Coordinates of C-alpha atoms and ligand atoms in Angstrom, one line a residue:
X115 CA 10.5 10.6 -33.8
X116 CA 10.0 7.3 -32.2
X117 CA 12.3 4.9 -32.5
X118 CA 11.9 2.9 -35.9
X119 CA 11.9 -1.0 -35.7
X120 CA 12.8 -2.9 -39.3
X121 CA 10.5 -4.2 -41.2
X122 CA 12.6 -7.5 -41.7
X123 CA 11.4 -9.8 -39.0
X124 CA 13.5 -13.1 -37.3
X125 CA 12.9 -16.6 -37.8
X126 CA 12.3 -17.1 -34.4
X127 CA 9.8 -13.5 -34.8
X128 CA 8.2 -15.1 -37.3
X129 CA 7.3 -18.0 -35.4
X130 CA 5.9 -16.2 -32.6
X131 CA 3.3 -15.1 -35.6
X132 CA 2.1 -18.3 -35.8
X133 CA -0.5 -18.5 -33.0
X134 CA -2.0 -14.6 -33.1
X135 CA -2.4 -15.4 -37.1
X136 CA -4.1 -19.2 -35.8
X137 CA -6.1 -17.9 -33.5
X138 CA -7.6 -14.7 -35.5
X139 CA -7.8 -17.7 -38.4
X140 CA -10.4 -19.6 -35.4
X141 CA -12.0 -16.8 -34.4
X142 CA -13.2 -15.8 -38.6
X143 CA -14.1 -19.8 -39.2
X144 CA -16.5 -19.0 -36.0
X145 CA -18.4 -15.7 -37.3
X146 CA -18.5 -17.7 -41.0
X147 CA -19.9 -20.7 -39.5
X148 CA -22.4 -18.5 -37.7
X149 CA -23.3 -16.4 -40.8
X150 CA -27.6 -16.2 -41.7
X151 CA -30.5 -14.3 -42.1
X152 CA -31.9 -13.2 -38.7
X153 CA -28.3 -12.8 -37.0
X154 CA -27.0 -9.6 -36.1
X155 CA -23.7 -8.3 -36.8
X156 CA -22.9 -7.3 -32.8
X157 CA -24.0 -10.9 -32.2
X158 CA -21.1 -12.2 -34.5
X159 CA -18.5 -10.1 -32.7
X160 CA -19.8 -11.7 -29.8
X161 CA -19.1 -15.2 -31.1
X162 CA -15.5 -13.6 -32.2
X163 CA -14.6 -12.2 -28.8
X164 CA -15.2 -15.1 -27.5
X165 CA -13.2 -17.1 -29.4
X166 CA -10.2 -14.8 -28.8
X167 CA -10.9 -14.9 -24.9
X168 CA -10.7 -18.6 -24.8
X169 CA -7.5 -19.3 -26.5
X170 CA -5.8 -16.3 -24.1
X171 CA -5.2 -13.7 -26.5
X172 CA -6.4 -10.5 -26.5
X173 CA -8.5 -8.4 -29.7
X174 CA -6.1 -6.2 -30.9
X175 CA -8.9 -4.0 -32.3
X176 CA -9.8 -3.1 -28.9
X177 CA -6.6 -2.0 -28.5
X178 CA -6.9 0.7 -31.3
X179 CA -7.9 3.9 -29.5
X180 CA -11.6 4.6 -29.3
X181 CA -12.8 1.2 -30.6
X182 CA -14.6 -1.5 -28.3
X183 CA -15.2 -4.0 -30.6
X184 CA -13.1 -7.4 -32.1
X185 CA -14.2 -7.4 -35.3
X186 CA -15.1 -4.5 -37.9
X187 CA -18.3 -5.9 -39.7
X188 CA -19.3 -4.0 -43.3
X189 CA -22.5 -4.8 -44.6
X190 CA -23.6 -3.9 -48.2
X191 CA -22.5 -0.5 -49.9
X192 CA -19.8 -0.3 -46.5
X193 CA -16.2 -1.6 -47.5
X194 CA -14.1 -1.9 -43.9
X195 CA -14.6 0.0 -40.8
X196 CA -17.8 -0.9 -40.3
X197 CA -19.0 -1.2 -36.4
X198 CA -20.9 -3.9 -35.6
X199 CA -23.9 -3.7 -33.6
X200 CA -27.7 -4.2 -33.5
X201 CA -28.1 -4.2 -37.8
X202 CA -29.5 -7.3 -38.7
X203 CA -28.3 -9.4 -41.4
X204 CA -30.6 -10.1 -44.4
X205 CA -30.7 -13.6 -46.7
X206 CA -28.0 -11.9 -49.9
X207 CA -26.4 -9.8 -47.8
X208 CA -22.4 -9.0 -48.5
X209 CA -20.9 -9.1 -45.2
X210 CA -17.2 -8.3 -45.0
X211 CA -15.8 -9.7 -41.2
X212 CA -11.9 -8.1 -40.1
X213 CA -10.7 -9.5 -37.2
X214 CA -7.2 -9.8 -35.7
X215 CA -5.4 -11.4 -32.0
X216 CA -2.8 -10.4 -29.7
X217 CA -0.9 -13.4 -28.3
X218 CA 2.5 -12.8 -26.5
X219 CA 2.7 -9.4 -28.0
X220 CA 2.7 -10.7 -31.3
X221 CA -0.9 -10.1 -34.0
X222 CA -2.1 -11.6 -36.5
X223 CA -5.3 -9.4 -38.8
X224 CA -7.5 -11.2 -41.6
X225 CA -10.6 -10.8 -43.2
X226 CA -13.3 -12.2 -44.9
X227 CA -16.6 -11.6 -46.7
X228 CA -19.8 -13.7 -46.9
X229 CA -22.9 -13.6 -48.9
X230 CA -25.7 -14.3 -46.5
X231 CA -27.1 -17.6 -47.7
X232 CA -30.7 -18.4 -48.3
X233 CA -31.5 -15.1 -51.1
X234 CA -34.5 -15.7 -53.8
X235 CA -32.3 -13.4 -56.0
X236 CA -30.4 -15.3 -57.4
X237 CA -28.9 -12.4 -60.3
X238 CA -27.9 -10.4 -57.1
X239 CA -26.1 -13.2 -55.3
X240 CA -24.3 -14.2 -57.9
X241 CA -23.0 -10.7 -58.2
X242 CA -22.2 -10.4 -54.9
X243 CA -20.5 -13.1 -54.7
X244 CA -18.4 -12.7 -58.1
X245 CA -17.0 -9.2 -55.9
X246 CA -15.8 -11.3 -53.2
X247 CA -14.0 -14.2 -55.4
X248 CA -12.5 -11.4 -57.4
X249 CA -11.4 -9.3 -54.6
X250 CA -10.2 -12.6 -52.2
X251 CA -8.5 -14.1 -55.7
X252 CA -6.5 -10.7 -55.9
X253 CA -5.2 -11.3 -51.9
X254 CA -4.0 -14.6 -53.0
X255 CA -2.4 -13.5 -55.9
X256 CA -0.7 -10.8 -54.0
X257 CA 0.4 -13.4 -51.6
X258 CA 1.5 -15.4 -54.3
X259 CA 3.7 -12.6 -56.0
X260 CA 5.6 -12.1 -52.3
X261 CA 6.7 -15.3 -53.2
X262 CA 9.5 -13.8 -56.2
X263 CA 8.8 -10.2 -55.7
X264 CA 12.0 -8.2 -55.5
X265 CA 10.0 -5.2 -54.0
X266 CA 6.7 -4.2 -53.0
X267 CA 6.0 -2.6 -56.0
X268 CA 5.3 -5.9 -57.9
X269 CA 2.7 -7.4 -54.8
X270 CA 0.7 -4.4 -55.8
X271 CA 0.8 -4.6 -59.5
X272 CA 0.0 -8.3 -58.5
X273 CA -3.5 -7.5 -56.7
X274 CA -4.3 -4.4 -59.3
X275 CA -4.1 -6.8 -62.3
X276 CA -6.1 -9.5 -61.1
X277 CA -9.0 -7.3 -60.4
X278 CA -8.7 -4.9 -62.9
X279 CA -8.3 -8.4 -65.4
X280 CA -11.6 -10.1 -63.7
X281 CA -13.5 -7.4 -66.3
X282 CA -16.4 -5.6 -65.7
X283 CA -18.6 -5.9 -62.3
X284 CA -22.4 -6.7 -62.6
X285 CA -22.7 -3.0 -62.7
X286 CA -20.8 -2.8 -66.5
X287 CA -18.0 -0.7 -65.2
X288 CA -14.8 -2.1 -63.7
X289 CA -14.4 -3.1 -60.4
X290 CA -12.9 -0.1 -57.9
X291 CA -9.9 -0.7 -55.9
X292 CA -9.9 1.7 -52.8
X293 CA -6.6 4.1 -52.6
X294 CA -7.0 5.7 -49.2
X295 CA -7.4 2.2 -47.9
X296 CA -4.5 0.0 -47.6
X297 CA -2.4 -3.4 -46.5
X298 CA 0.4 -3.1 -44.4
X299 CA 3.2 -4.4 -42.0
X300 CA 2.6 -6.3 -39.2
X301 CA 4.3 -7.6 -36.1
X302 CA 4.2 -6.5 -32.3
X303 CA 1.8 -3.6 -33.6
X304 CA -1.1 -4.5 -35.7
X305 CA 0.2 -1.5 -37.9
X306 CA 3.2 -1.5 -39.2
X307 CA 5.6 -0.2 -41.3
X308 CA 5.2 -0.2 -45.1
X309 CA 1.9 0.4 -46.4
X310 CA 1.0 -2.1 -49.3
X311 CA -1.1 -0.4 -52.1
X312 CA -3.8 -2.3 -53.6
X313 CA -2.9 -1.1 -57.3
X314 CA 0.3 0.8 -59.3
X315 CA 2.3 3.9 -57.6
X316 CA 5.5 5.3 -59.0
X317 CA 7.4 4.5 -56.3
X318 CA 8.9 0.9 -56.2
X319 CA 8.4 0.6 -52.6
X320 CA 10.8 -1.5 -50.0
X321 CA 12.5 -4.8 -51.0
X322 CA 10.8 -7.8 -50.3
X323 CA 13.2 -10.2 -48.4
X324 CA 13.3 -12.5 -45.9
X325 CA 11.5 -11.3 -42.2
X326 CA 9.1 -9.0 -44.1
X327 CA 5.0 -9.8 -42.9
X328 CA 2.4 -8.3 -44.8
X329 CA -1.3 -8.0 -44.1
X330 CA -2.4 -8.0 -47.6
X331 CA -5.8 -6.7 -48.0
X332 CA -7.5 -5.1 -51.1
X333 CA -10.8 -3.4 -51.0
X334 CA -12.8 -3.8 -53.9
X335 CA -16.0 -2.1 -55.1
X336 CA -18.7 -3.4 -58.1
X337 CA -18.7 0.4 -58.9
X338 CA -16.7 3.7 -58.8
X339 CA -13.5 3.9 -55.8
X340 CA -15.0 6.7 -54.1
X341 CA -16.0 6.9 -50.3
X342 CA -16.9 8.3 -47.2
X343 CA -16.7 8.1 -43.8
X344 CA -20.4 7.7 -42.3
X345 CA -21.5 10.0 -39.0
X346 CA -20.1 6.8 -36.4
X347 CA -16.9 8.7 -37.7
X348 CA -15.6 4.6 -38.6
X349 CA -17.8 3.2 -41.3
X350 CA -16.2 3.6 -44.8
X351 CA -19.2 3.7 -47.5
X352 CA -19.1 3.6 -51.0
X353 CA -20.3 6.9 -52.9
X354 CA -22.1 5.9 -55.4
X355 CA -24.1 2.9 -53.1
X356 CA -22.4 0.0 -55.2
X357 CA -21.6 -3.4 -53.2
X358 CA -17.8 -3.8 -51.4
X359 CA -15.9 -6.5 -50.4
X360 CA -12.3 -7.2 -48.0
X361 CA -10.1 -10.1 -47.8
X362 CA -7.1 -10.4 -45.6
X363 CA -4.6 -12.6 -44.8
X364 CA -0.9 -12.0 -42.7
X365 CA 1.4 -13.5 -45.0
X366 CA 5.2 -14.0 -44.0
X367 CA 8.2 -15.0 -45.9
X368 CA 11.2 -16.4 -44.7
X369 CA 14.3 -18.0 -46.3
X370 CA 12.2 -21.6 -47.1
X371 CA 9.7 -19.2 -48.8
X372 CA 5.6 -18.2 -48.2
X373 CA 3.6 -18.8 -45.2
X374 CA 0.2 -17.6 -44.7
X375 CA 0.0 -17.2 -40.6
X376 CA -3.8 -16.5 -40.8
X377 CA -4.6 -19.2 -42.9
X378 CA -4.8 -23.0 -41.1
X379 CA -3.2 -24.5 -44.0
X380 CA -0.6 -21.6 -44.6
X381 CA -2.2 -20.8 -47.4
X382 CA -1.7 -24.0 -49.7
X383 CA -5.6 -23.6 -51.4
X384 CA -5.3 -20.3 -52.3
X385 CA -2.3 -20.3 -53.5
X386 CA -2.4 -23.3 -55.3
X387 CA -3.7 -22.0 -58.3
X388 CA -1.2 -19.5 -59.0
X389 CA 1.3 -22.5 -58.7
X390 CA 3.1 -21.6 -55.4
X391 CA 3.4 -23.9 -52.0
X392 CA 3.3 -22.3 -48.7
X393 CA 6.5 -23.7 -46.7
X394 CA 6.2 -24.2 -43.2
X395 CA 8.0 -21.9 -40.2
X396 CA 10.1 -24.2 -38.3
Ligands
MG72 MG1 -7.8 -6.5 -40.6
MG73 MG1 -5.3 -4.4 -41.8

């Protein structure tokens, strides 16, 4: 068994995670600005790749065995792990973009969901935006809970409560929470212990204390939580064809409070509705 690193990092290590977080944020901001009908997911990936390279970082997705892209881009009934390529985005598509950067040996990981503008189907657009909003809100609820949580399970409960508390989706059923894919620790590797569930489990989980850095990433559907992996061996798609959404931030807990490493404002805007003010590192 390999040497097992502590899940709690020093303040100096947390500070080293700021730059890869900000590079990840810049890559996603550039992609968000480029999303429009007619662009391909491969073109969006190239935009993220350029930002990461221009900032002197590496795509940590390319460090995952067998993966050759800087982003995962998942459209409509695809929830996560979609492979960018020749797919052309249409007005009204719901698109999740997941990206990460490694810089000086430390990692950032973040995801956004965008509804492609320009659709004349207002009902579809608003249903998809609602799905994205619920998912994003649950990520912020989880991040806010991290400020006062005693155990990981407290964060999981906050995420679950936010999603189920939103009421039914446009399909008239509760939003579905993926159970086979979860959040994670992050640091020298993009994926580290511990796992962070997006729903309650019988185990209260590891202690939440300064030095913990979590990639909080709820994956939510407008219907059933059942998914399958497509023939490309990567893309995770809903079995019932309902839409999926995915939001993610890398969040650090330090002596003074929490700081969202993959948000340029440290998460101030997203955390405000929850009464939590992020505290800068260093
Ligand atoms: Mg990610
Ligand atoms: Mg992640």
